[in-house]
Amino acid sequence: MTALIETKNLRKEFVLDGGGRLEAIAGASIAVNDKEFVCLLGPSGCGKSTWLRIVAGLESATKGEVLYKGAPVTGPGKERGMVFQEYSLLPWRTVADNVSLGPEFAGMEAKSRREIAMDYLARVGLEKFADAKPHELSGGMRQRAAIARALANNPEVLLMDEPFGALDAHTRVLLQRELLRIWEQDRKTVVFVTHSVDEALYLADRIVVMTAHPGRVLEEIDVPFERPRSRATKGYGEMAERILELLEQNEK
Ligand code: ADP
Ligand code: MG
């Protein structure tokens, strides 16, 4: 079976302003299968965002292969939707007009765009805020809107870069649950970047653990727990502990 996304021996070097080079990813081979929920877990600076941006086609690899359905990635595409950590909504547009940005670029007429926006806003529980401006929303609501906007393009895969990283602990847990609910309805492929062991263990089918800078794959872990998951499930805490140790040993 061909993986939906595959990077083979992916290397990325940045050329720094001073002329030096910085190796961000030192040969990452990662495959993501169709409909899978994969978390990319690793310490800050290990190249997670870089890997995701390369897969999104926003950045190019220095070496190695980057494949989507077996074909080389040459740039961004509608089938790969991104959700960032920072609130990336356009502040001068209403929430609904932010969500329907993709359909608008695609040339869809206003009435259909509004229908699509309302449909996706309903899925994330924000229909009442369709005509609000982003600054009127809480951080959690803005991230819900950002997810609705990515979904409104009907992507095959959601590439999520620490989307809940700036939220308070309670909102974060709520949004994790909500994301899984949406994922279970739609069954998109999701690649979710995080540096939180707890978040990865709660969300993922499979966790790809990366080494500290420069990034490589340290280990891949299949998460055996059924959903909806409880942090109190037998074996859950032990697994979290094992992953934490893995990360700590690697940083020594
Ligand atoms: P992570 O998302 O895991 O925290 P990043 O992918 O953002 O890590 O960064 C990996 C490494 O590459 C870091 O050392 C970072 O400073 C460096 N880096 C990222 N983007 C650039 C860039 N545009 N120019 C130079 N260095 C960069
Ligand atoms: Mg990052």
XYZ file of C-alpha atoms and ligand atoms in Angstrom:
280
model
C 0.000 0.000 0.000
C 1.283 3.461 -0.859
C 1.324 5.781 2.140
C -0.678 8.995 1.792
C 2.316 11.041 2.900
C 5.868 9.814 2.884
C 9.200 11.470 3.489
C 12.305 9.412 2.808
C 15.614 10.464 4.332
C 14.380 14.018 4.423
C 17.106 16.544 5.221
C 16.688 20.239 5.679
C 19.441 22.781 6.047
C 18.742 26.448 6.453
C 21.245 28.956 5.149
C 21.576 31.569 7.871
C 21.869 35.296 7.302
C 25.501 35.246 8.432
C 26.255 32.652 5.727
C 26.404 29.645 8.063
C 24.224 26.586 7.777
C 21.839 25.104 10.263
C 20.787 21.492 9.987
C 17.144 21.356 11.080
C 16.222 17.811 10.000
C 18.861 15.116 9.683
C 17.190 12.419 7.620
C 13.586 11.840 8.628
C 11.738 8.904 7.088
C 8.105 9.157 8.098
C 5.040 7.593 6.493
C 1.430 8.512 7.214
C -1.364 6.270 6.013
C -4.769 7.291 4.732
C -7.267 8.055 7.569
C -4.589 7.767 10.192
C -4.195 10.202 13.090
C -0.470 10.624 13.585
C 1.191 12.827 16.180
C 4.682 14.103 15.545
C 6.166 14.535 19.006
C 9.482 16.070 19.907
C 11.196 18.815 21.863
C 11.061 22.400 20.740
C 13.466 23.086 17.864
C 13.667 19.479 16.635
C 12.220 20.334 13.226
C 8.545 19.431 13.618
C 7.224 22.628 12.051
C 9.837 22.416 9.329
C 8.800 18.857 8.463
C 5.136 19.867 8.360
C 5.811 22.948 6.236
C 7.789 20.827 3.767
C 4.918 18.343 3.517
C 2.529 21.292 3.069
C 4.723 22.488 0.199
C 5.512 25.791 1.915
C 9.201 24.968 2.178
C 11.473 22.743 0.130
C 13.625 19.847 1.295
C 17.419 20.042 0.973
C 17.677 16.305 0.316
C 15.448 13.274 0.266
C 12.001 12.568 -1.061
C 8.665 14.114 -0.119
C 5.749 12.191 -1.575
C 2.002 12.667 -1.522
C 0.149 9.613 -2.832
C 3.451 8.517 -4.274
C 4.088 11.713 -6.281
C 6.671 14.370 -5.360
C 5.317 17.442 -3.537
C 6.141 20.570 -5.518
C 4.054 23.177 -3.704
C 0.943 23.745 -1.591
C -2.322 22.050 -2.526
C -5.939 22.238 -1.423
C -5.848 18.565 -0.428
C -3.383 19.444 2.351
C -4.944 21.907 4.821
C -2.846 23.655 7.467
C -3.849 24.795 10.959
C -1.248 26.875 12.794
C -0.698 27.614 16.455
C -1.017 31.345 16.073
C -4.433 32.629 15.279
C -4.229 33.040 11.591
C -7.677 34.481 10.967
C -7.878 37.717 9.016
C -8.902 40.328 11.615
C -10.957 42.510 9.266
C -13.179 39.678 8.073
C -16.071 38.099 9.935
C -15.682 34.563 11.202
C -17.893 33.200 8.401
C -15.921 35.127 5.775
C -12.711 33.703 7.191
C -14.086 30.183 7.049
C -15.231 30.601 3.437
C -11.919 32.028 2.259
C -10.937 28.844 0.391
C -14.275 28.497 -1.433
C -14.058 32.221 -2.266
C -10.603 31.789 -3.823
C -12.034 28.860 -5.733
C -14.597 31.255 -7.266
C -17.714 29.998 -5.490
C -20.665 32.401 -5.368
C -21.628 34.137 -2.107
C -24.719 32.135 -1.193
C -23.015 28.742 -1.491
C -19.991 30.079 0.372
C -22.187 31.172 3.246
C -23.806 27.722 3.363
C -20.433 26.016 3.524
C -19.203 28.406 6.209
C -22.326 27.840 8.320
C -22.059 24.079 7.911
C -18.460 23.992 9.151
C -19.078 26.563 11.873
C -21.892 24.334 13.158
C -19.506 21.401 13.331
C -17.200 23.323 15.637
C -20.075 24.864 17.626
C -19.606 28.422 16.405
C -22.677 29.104 14.261
C -23.765 31.911 16.602
C -20.496 33.712 15.985
C -20.607 33.642 12.206
C -20.866 37.418 11.950
C -18.465 38.268 14.767
C -14.939 39.495 14.123
C -12.013 37.328 15.288
C -11.079 39.745 18.108
C -14.498 39.146 19.665
C -13.717 35.454 20.136
C -11.743 33.677 22.863
C -8.525 31.868 21.945
C -10.282 28.497 21.913
C -13.048 29.827 19.663
C -10.510 31.284 17.247
C -8.789 27.923 16.954
C -12.175 26.285 16.363
C -12.737 28.795 13.564
C -9.288 28.043 12.142
C -10.155 24.332 12.091
C -13.502 25.108 10.409
C -11.660 27.186 7.808
C -9.247 24.344 7.025
C -12.140 21.850 6.800
C -14.158 24.146 4.511
C -11.588 23.471 1.775
C -12.451 19.805 2.097
C -8.812 18.728 2.401
C -7.773 15.065 2.442
C -5.347 15.696 5.254
C -5.163 18.225 8.056
C -1.636 19.323 8.925
C -1.846 20.816 12.410
C 1.082 22.645 13.976
C 0.628 22.807 17.760
C -2.860 24.219 17.196
C -3.750 24.125 20.893
C -0.342 25.189 22.205
C -1.401 28.697 23.188
C -4.610 27.674 24.979
C -5.194 27.256 28.707
C -5.177 23.663 29.968
C -8.950 23.325 30.264
C -9.742 24.723 26.811
C -6.999 22.572 25.376
C -8.583 19.374 26.691
C -11.996 20.458 25.375
C -10.604 21.130 21.923
C -8.716 17.840 21.840
C -12.000 16.069 22.508
C -13.781 18.135 19.894
C -11.134 17.496 17.278
C -11.516 13.748 17.816
C -15.284 14.055 17.499
C -14.904 15.859 14.149
C -12.238 13.403 13.041
C -14.517 10.467 13.831
C -17.270 11.971 11.646
C -15.050 12.893 8.733
C -12.117 10.507 9.013
C -9.625 12.827 7.411
C -5.993 11.960 7.742
C -4.464 14.123 10.472
C -0.828 14.928 11.173
C -0.727 16.763 14.469
C 2.503 18.298 15.733
C 2.947 18.703 19.464
C 5.625 18.739 22.134
C 3.147 17.466 24.721
C 3.354 13.748 25.535
C -0.079 13.925 27.108
C -1.625 15.463 23.998
C -0.014 12.937 21.656
C -1.134 10.003 23.793
C -4.684 11.318 24.017
C -5.059 11.950 20.286
C -2.927 9.695 18.142
C -3.261 6.283 16.531
C 0.490 6.404 16.222
C 3.134 8.674 17.708
C 6.314 9.450 15.810
C 8.829 10.525 18.443
C 11.608 12.757 17.144
C 15.060 13.329 18.567
C 16.210 16.709 19.756
C 17.754 19.066 17.203
C 18.584 18.158 14.458
C 15.503 16.012 14.071
C 15.437 12.320 13.261
C 12.892 9.652 14.077
C 13.684 8.197 17.481
C 10.810 5.744 17.776
C 7.310 5.062 16.510
C 4.680 4.044 18.994
C 1.278 2.532 18.236
C -1.183 3.754 20.818
C -3.285 0.773 21.897
C -6.028 2.578 23.846
C -9.573 2.725 22.493
C -11.393 6.012 22.057
C -12.856 7.859 23.794
C -9.714 7.661 25.875
C -9.422 8.279 29.535
C -6.220 9.363 31.153
C -7.182 6.963 33.956
C -7.098 3.862 31.698
C -4.845 1.075 32.894
C -1.426 1.384 31.303
C -1.973 4.986 30.133
C 0.189 6.614 32.782
C 2.931 4.015 32.295
C 3.018 4.661 28.584
C 3.218 8.425 29.145
C 6.077 7.830 31.567
C 7.927 5.648 29.063
C 7.656 8.271 26.316
C 8.813 11.006 28.686
C 11.849 8.915 29.618
C 12.598 8.322 25.967
C 12.593 12.066 25.325
C 14.668 12.816 28.414
C 17.316 10.221 27.635
C 17.627 11.577 24.153
C 18.266 15.088 25.437
C 21.119 14.037 27.694
P 10.015 22.800 16.081
O 8.768 23.099 15.321
O 10.218 21.346 16.338
O 10.088 23.578 17.362
P 11.336 24.101 13.852
O 11.010 23.224 12.712
O 10.564 25.361 13.985
O 11.269 23.247 15.207
O 12.878 24.495 13.774
C 13.904 23.542 13.673
C 15.229 24.268 13.661
O 15.357 25.006 12.451
C 15.413 25.281 14.778
O 16.751 25.260 15.187
C 15.066 26.590 14.119
O 15.753 27.651 14.721
C 15.547 26.370 12.706
N 14.755 27.134 11.711
C 13.447 27.014 11.458
N 13.058 27.824 10.456
C 14.177 28.495 10.063
C 14.449 29.487 9.062
N 13.497 29.937 8.254
N 15.728 29.944 8.956
C 16.707 29.470 9.758
N 16.526 28.541 10.712
C 15.279 28.057 10.873
Mg 7.178 24.357 15.774
